[in-house]
Amino acid sequence: MDPTEVRAAFDRQMRGNAPPDGVGARVERVGDVVRQTGSAHDWNGVLWSDLQDGTAARAIAEQVEHFSSLGREFEWKLYSHDRPDTLADLLRAAGFAPGPAESLMVAESAAQADAPGPPDGVRLLPVTDAAGVDLLADVHEAAFGEDGTALRRRLRARLAEAPETLVAVVALADGSAVSASRMELTPGSDFAGLWGGGTVPGWRGRGLYRAQIAFRARIAAARGYRWLQVDAAPMSRPVLQRLGFTELGTTTPYVYKP
């Protein structure tokens, strides 16, 4: 792997030329900024920018005006290699609040597909309907302590409107959902995004996270997606490194609330 080349491909395919991630959303290129605008239930924010010291402050102000006029909270997804070097400071000065930084990590899907399955007594259930979405969201709430209402709504809509772009799986033990994850697919790209891998307390450290990566990797490779991509939290980063994922940089969400 040439990390610089892979990162450039990621920027081009998944940021600069990204399709909307929901039926009601639209992706727009305004000058040197690519943004997604949708309903209040969609993700709203800046996907990519290529700014200079002399143009960045104005571009930030334009995005604030655009989303504020719609009454939308929005996110500027900042990567460590984005220009200019002062962009993070300019976003803070404009009223954005940074969230926790995550590591942008990638691995070849074929290399991750050959791994052991889940432990004895656990089976992986593909999520194909609303009942499966509810199981996944229940795990999300138990694993991360977050409200899963928006996740339920978003995944149900995606299964109904574009099922080919979503792969989701739940691990069941004695009939109870104990772990879950999903993969989002962008047709025409080389990257499959791994999201939401979480396991309830009491079932961590038993190989469920790894088994679900392999489950999704096999599907990604079979569908022609060369790379798996993860925005890894600090807890996941060392695990992914041990599995062979390479860090390409960091990404930080900068959120603006009108």
CSV table of C-alpha atoms in Angstrom, one decimal:
chain,number,residue,atom,x,y,z
A,1,MET,CA,0.0,0.0,0.0
A,2,ASP,CA,1.1,3.6,-0.8
A,3,PRO,CA,-0.7,5.5,1.9
A,4,THR,CA,-0.4,8.8,0.0
A,5,GLU,CA,-2.0,7.3,-3.1
A,6,VAL,CA,-4.8,5.6,-1.1
A,7,ARG,CA,-5.5,8.8,0.8
A,8,ALA,CA,-5.7,10.8,-2.5
A,9,ALA,CA,-8.2,8.2,-3.9
A,10,PHE,CA,-10.2,8.4,-0.7
A,11,ASP,CA,-10.4,12.2,-0.9
A,12,ARG,CA,-11.4,12.0,-4.6
A,13,GLN,CA,-14.0,9.3,-4.4
A,14,MET,CA,-15.5,9.6,-0.9
A,15,ARG,CA,-15.2,13.3,-0.3
A,16,GLY,CA,-14.8,15.4,-3.5
A,17,ASN,CA,-17.1,13.2,-5.6
A,18,ALA,CA,-19.3,11.8,-2.8
A,19,PRO,CA,-22.9,10.9,-3.7
A,20,PRO,CA,-25.6,11.9,-1.2
A,21,ASP,CA,-26.0,9.3,1.6
A,22,GLY,CA,-29.8,9.7,1.7
A,23,VAL,CA,-32.6,9.9,-0.8
A,24,GLY,CA,-33.7,13.3,0.5
A,25,ALA,CA,-30.2,14.8,0.6
A,26,ARG,CA,-28.1,16.5,-2.1
A,27,VAL,CA,-24.4,17.0,-2.5
A,28,GLU,CA,-23.4,20.4,-3.9
A,29,ARG,CA,-20.0,21.8,-4.9
A,30,VAL,CA,-19.8,25.5,-4.1
A,31,GLY,CA,-16.4,26.9,-5.1
A,32,ASP,CA,-13.8,24.9,-3.3
A,33,VAL,CA,-16.3,23.3,-0.9
A,34,VAL,CA,-18.3,20.1,-1.2
A,35,ARG,CA,-21.3,19.9,1.2
A,36,GLN,CA,-24.3,17.8,1.8
A,37,THR,CA,-27.6,19.4,2.5
A,38,GLY,CA,-30.6,17.4,3.6
A,39,SER,CA,-33.5,17.4,6.0
A,40,ALA,CA,-33.2,17.8,9.8
A,41,HIS,CA,-32.9,14.0,10.0
A,42,ASP,CA,-30.1,13.7,7.5
A,43,TRP,CA,-26.4,14.4,8.0
A,44,ASN,CA,-25.7,18.0,7.0
A,45,GLY,CA,-22.2,19.2,6.6
A,46,VAL,CA,-19.0,19.8,4.7
A,47,LEU,CA,-17.4,16.7,3.1
A,48,TRP,CA,-14.4,18.2,1.5
A,49,SER,CA,-12.7,21.6,0.9
A,50,ASP,CA,-9.5,22.9,-0.8
A,51,LEU,CA,-9.0,26.3,0.7
A,52,GLN,CA,-6.2,28.8,1.0
A,53,ASP,CA,-5.3,31.2,3.8
A,54,GLY,CA,-6.9,34.0,2.0
A,55,THR,CA,-10.2,32.3,1.1
A,56,ALA,CA,-10.9,30.0,4.1
A,57,ALA,CA,-12.6,32.5,6.4
A,58,ARG,CA,-15.0,33.6,3.7
A,59,ALA,CA,-15.8,30.0,2.7
A,60,ILE,CA,-16.5,29.1,6.3
A,61,ALA,CA,-18.8,32.1,6.7
A,62,GLU,CA,-20.7,31.1,3.5
A,63,GLN,CA,-21.4,27.6,4.8
A,64,VAL,CA,-22.5,29.0,8.2
A,65,GLU,CA,-24.9,31.3,6.3
A,66,HIS,CA,-26.2,28.5,4.1
A,67,PHE,CA,-27.0,26.0,6.8
A,68,SER,CA,-28.2,28.6,9.4
A,69,SER,CA,-30.7,29.9,6.8
A,70,LEU,CA,-32.2,26.4,6.8
A,71,GLY,CA,-32.1,26.1,10.6
A,72,ARG,CA,-29.7,23.2,10.3
A,73,GLU,CA,-27.0,22.1,12.7
A,74,PHE,CA,-24.1,21.0,10.6
A,75,GLU,CA,-20.6,19.4,10.7
A,76,TRP,CA,-17.4,20.4,9.0
A,77,LYS,CA,-15.6,17.1,8.7
A,78,LEU,CA,-11.9,18.2,9.0
A,79,TYR,CA,-9.0,15.9,8.1
A,80,SER,CA,-5.5,16.4,9.3
A,81,HIS,CA,-4.2,16.9,5.8
A,82,ASP,CA,-6.8,19.5,4.8
A,83,ARG,CA,-5.6,22.9,3.8
A,84,PRO,CA,-4.8,25.5,5.1
A,85,ASP,CA,-3.0,24.5,8.2
A,86,THR,CA,-5.0,27.2,10.1
A,87,LEU,CA,-8.4,25.7,9.2
A,88,ALA,CA,-9.0,24.2,12.6
A,89,ASP,CA,-8.3,27.6,14.2
A,90,LEU,CA,-10.5,29.4,11.7
A,91,LEU,CA,-13.4,27.0,12.4
A,92,ARG,CA,-13.1,27.6,16.2
A,93,ALA,CA,-13.1,31.3,15.6
A,94,ALA,CA,-16.3,31.0,13.6
A,95,GLY,CA,-18.1,29.3,16.4
A,96,PHE,CA,-17.6,25.6,15.6
A,97,ALA,CA,-17.0,23.1,18.5
A,98,PRO,CA,-14.6,20.2,17.8
A,99,GLY,CA,-15.6,16.7,18.7
A,100,PRO,CA,-13.2,13.8,19.5
A,101,ALA,CA,-10.6,13.1,16.8
A,102,GLU,CA,-10.7,9.7,15.2
A,103,SER,CA,-8.1,7.9,13.0
A,104,LEU,CA,-8.8,7.4,9.3
A,105,MET,CA,-7.7,3.7,8.8
A,106,VAL,CA,-7.8,1.4,5.7
A,107,ALA,CA,-7.1,-2.2,4.9
A,108,GLU,CA,-7.5,-4.3,1.8
A,109,SER,CA,-10.9,-6.1,2.0
A,110,ALA,CA,-9.5,-9.4,0.7
A,111,ALA,CA,-6.8,-9.5,3.4
A,112,GLN,CA,-9.4,-9.2,6.1
A,113,ALA,CA,-11.9,-11.7,4.8
A,114,ASP,CA,-10.0,-14.8,5.9
A,115,ALA,CA,-10.5,-14.9,9.7
A,116,PRO,CA,-12.3,-17.1,12.3
A,117,GLY,CA,-16.0,-16.8,12.7
A,118,PRO,CA,-17.7,-16.0,16.0
A,119,PRO,CA,-17.2,-18.1,19.1
A,120,ASP,CA,-19.3,-21.2,19.7
A,121,GLY,CA,-22.9,-20.4,20.6
A,122,VAL,CA,-22.9,-17.1,18.7
A,123,ARG,CA,-24.3,-16.6,15.2
A,124,LEU,CA,-24.2,-13.7,12.9
A,125,LEU,CA,-27.6,-12.5,11.6
A,126,PRO,CA,-27.7,-10.2,8.5
A,127,VAL,CA,-30.0,-7.3,9.0
A,128,THR,CA,-32.6,-7.1,6.2
A,129,ASP,CA,-35.8,-5.7,7.8
A,130,ALA,CA,-37.1,-3.3,10.5
A,131,ALA,CA,-36.9,-6.0,13.2
A,132,GLY,CA,-33.2,-6.5,12.4
A,133,VAL,CA,-32.7,-2.7,12.6
A,134,ASP,CA,-34.3,-2.7,16.0
A,135,LEU,CA,-31.9,-5.3,17.2
A,136,LEU,CA,-28.9,-3.4,15.9
A,137,ALA,CA,-30.1,-0.2,17.4
A,138,ASP,CA,-30.7,-1.9,20.8
A,139,VAL,CA,-27.0,-3.0,20.8
A,140,HIS,CA,-25.9,0.5,19.8
A,141,GLU,CA,-27.7,2.0,22.8
A,142,ALA,CA,-26.4,-0.6,25.2
A,143,ALA,CA,-22.8,-0.5,23.9
A,144,PHE,CA,-22.4,3.3,23.5
A,145,GLY,CA,-25.0,4.7,25.9
A,146,GLU,CA,-26.6,6.7,23.1
A,147,ASP,CA,-30.1,7.2,21.9
A,148,GLY,CA,-30.7,5.0,18.8
A,149,THR,CA,-33.8,6.8,17.5
A,150,ALA,CA,-32.1,8.6,14.6
A,151,LEU,CA,-30.1,5.5,13.7
A,152,ARG,CA,-33.3,3.4,13.5
A,153,ARG,CA,-34.9,5.9,11.3
A,154,ARG,CA,-31.9,6.3,9.0
A,155,LEU,CA,-31.2,2.6,8.6
A,156,ARG,CA,-34.9,1.7,8.0
A,157,ALA,CA,-35.0,4.3,5.2
A,158,ARG,CA,-31.8,3.1,3.7
A,159,LEU,CA,-33.0,-0.5,3.6
A,160,ALA,CA,-36.2,0.6,2.0
A,161,GLU,CA,-34.7,3.0,-0.6
A,162,ALA,CA,-31.2,1.8,-1.3
A,163,PRO,CA,-30.6,-1.7,0.2
A,164,GLU,CA,-27.6,-2.3,-2.0
A,165,THR,CA,-25.7,0.4,-0.2
A,166,LEU,CA,-26.0,-1.1,3.3
A,167,VAL,CA,-24.8,-4.3,4.9
A,168,ALA,CA,-25.6,-4.7,8.6
A,169,VAL,CA,-25.1,-7.6,10.9
A,170,VAL,CA,-26.1,-8.6,14.5
A,171,ALA,CA,-24.4,-11.2,16.7
A,172,LEU,CA,-26.9,-13.3,18.6
A,173,ALA,CA,-26.1,-15.4,21.7
A,174,ASP,CA,-28.9,-17.4,23.3
A,175,GLY,CA,-31.4,-15.4,21.3
A,176,SER,CA,-30.1,-12.0,22.6
A,177,ALA,CA,-28.3,-9.4,20.4
A,178,VAL,CA,-24.9,-8.9,22.0
A,179,SER,CA,-22.9,-7.1,19.2
A,180,ALA,CA,-23.7,-5.4,15.9
A,181,SER,CA,-22.1,-3.4,13.1
A,182,ARG,CA,-22.8,-2.1,9.6
A,183,MET,CA,-21.0,-1.3,6.3
A,184,GLU,CA,-21.9,1.5,3.9
A,185,LEU,CA,-21.2,1.0,0.2
A,186,THR,CA,-20.8,3.8,-2.3
A,187,PRO,CA,-21.4,2.4,-5.8
A,188,GLY,CA,-18.5,3.1,-8.2
A,189,SER,CA,-16.0,3.6,-5.5
A,190,ASP,CA,-13.2,1.4,-4.1
A,191,PHE,CA,-14.0,2.0,-0.5
A,192,ALA,CA,-16.5,0.3,1.9
A,193,GLY,CA,-17.0,2.1,5.1
A,194,LEU,CA,-17.2,0.2,8.4
A,195,TRP,CA,-19.4,1.8,11.0
A,196,GLY,CA,-20.9,1.3,14.4
A,197,GLY,CA,-19.1,-1.8,15.6
A,198,GLY,CA,-20.2,-2.2,19.2
A,199,THR,CA,-20.5,-5.0,21.7
A,200,VAL,CA,-22.5,-5.0,25.0
A,201,PRO,CA,-20.6,-5.2,28.3
A,202,GLY,CA,-19.9,-8.8,29.2
A,203,TRP,CA,-19.3,-9.9,25.7
A,204,ARG,CA,-16.3,-7.8,24.8
A,205,GLY,CA,-12.9,-9.4,24.2
A,206,ARG,CA,-14.4,-12.6,22.7
A,207,GLY,CA,-13.6,-12.0,19.0
A,208,LEU,CA,-17.0,-10.6,18.0
A,209,TYR,CA,-15.5,-7.4,16.6
A,210,ARG,CA,-13.0,-9.3,14.5
A,211,ALA,CA,-15.6,-11.8,13.3
A,212,GLN,CA,-17.8,-9.0,12.0
A,213,ILE,CA,-15.0,-7.3,10.2
A,214,ALA,CA,-14.3,-10.5,8.4
A,215,PHE,CA,-18.0,-11.0,7.6
A,216,ARG,CA,-18.2,-7.5,6.1
A,217,ALA,CA,-14.8,-7.8,4.3
A,218,ARG,CA,-16.0,-11.0,2.5
A,219,ILE,CA,-19.0,-9.1,1.2
A,220,ALA,CA,-17.0,-6.0,0.2
A,221,ALA,CA,-14.4,-8.1,-1.7
A,222,ALA,CA,-17.1,-10.1,-3.5
A,223,ARG,CA,-18.8,-6.8,-4.6
A,224,GLY,CA,-15.5,-5.3,-5.9
A,225,TYR,CA,-14.7,-2.9,-3.1
A,226,ARG,CA,-10.9,-3.1,-2.6
A,227,TRP,CA,-10.5,-1.1,0.6
A,228,LEU,CA,-12.2,-1.1,4.0
A,229,GLN,CA,-12.3,2.3,5.6
A,230,VAL,CA,-12.9,3.1,9.3
A,231,ASP,CA,-13.0,6.3,11.4
A,232,ALA,CA,-11.5,4.6,14.4
A,233,ALA,CA,-12.0,5.8,18.0
A,234,PRO,CA,-9.0,5.5,20.3
A,235,MET,CA,-10.2,2.2,21.7
A,236,SER,CA,-10.6,0.6,18.3
A,237,ARG,CA,-7.3,2.0,16.8
A,238,PRO,CA,-4.9,-0.4,18.3
A,239,VAL,CA,-7.1,-3.4,17.6
A,240,LEU,CA,-7.3,-2.4,13.9
A,241,GLN,CA,-3.6,-1.9,13.8
A,242,ARG,CA,-3.1,-5.4,15.0
A,243,LEU,CA,-5.4,-6.6,12.3
A,244,GLY,CA,-3.4,-4.9,9.6
A,245,PHE,CA,-5.2,-1.6,9.1
A,246,THR,CA,-3.0,1.4,8.2
A,247,GLU,CA,-3.6,4.9,9.6
A,248,LEU,CA,-3.8,7.6,6.9
A,249,GLY,CA,-4.4,10.5,9.2
A,250,THR,CA,-7.0,11.8,11.6
A,251,THR,CA,-10.5,13.3,11.2
A,252,THR,CA,-12.3,15.6,13.6
A,253,PRO,CA,-15.9,16.7,13.5
A,254,TYR,CA,-16.4,20.5,13.9
A,255,VAL,CA,-20.0,21.2,14.7
A,256,TYR,CA,-21.9,24.4,14.3
A,257,LYS,CA,-25.2,25.0,16.0
A,258,PRO,CA,-27.2,28.0,14.7
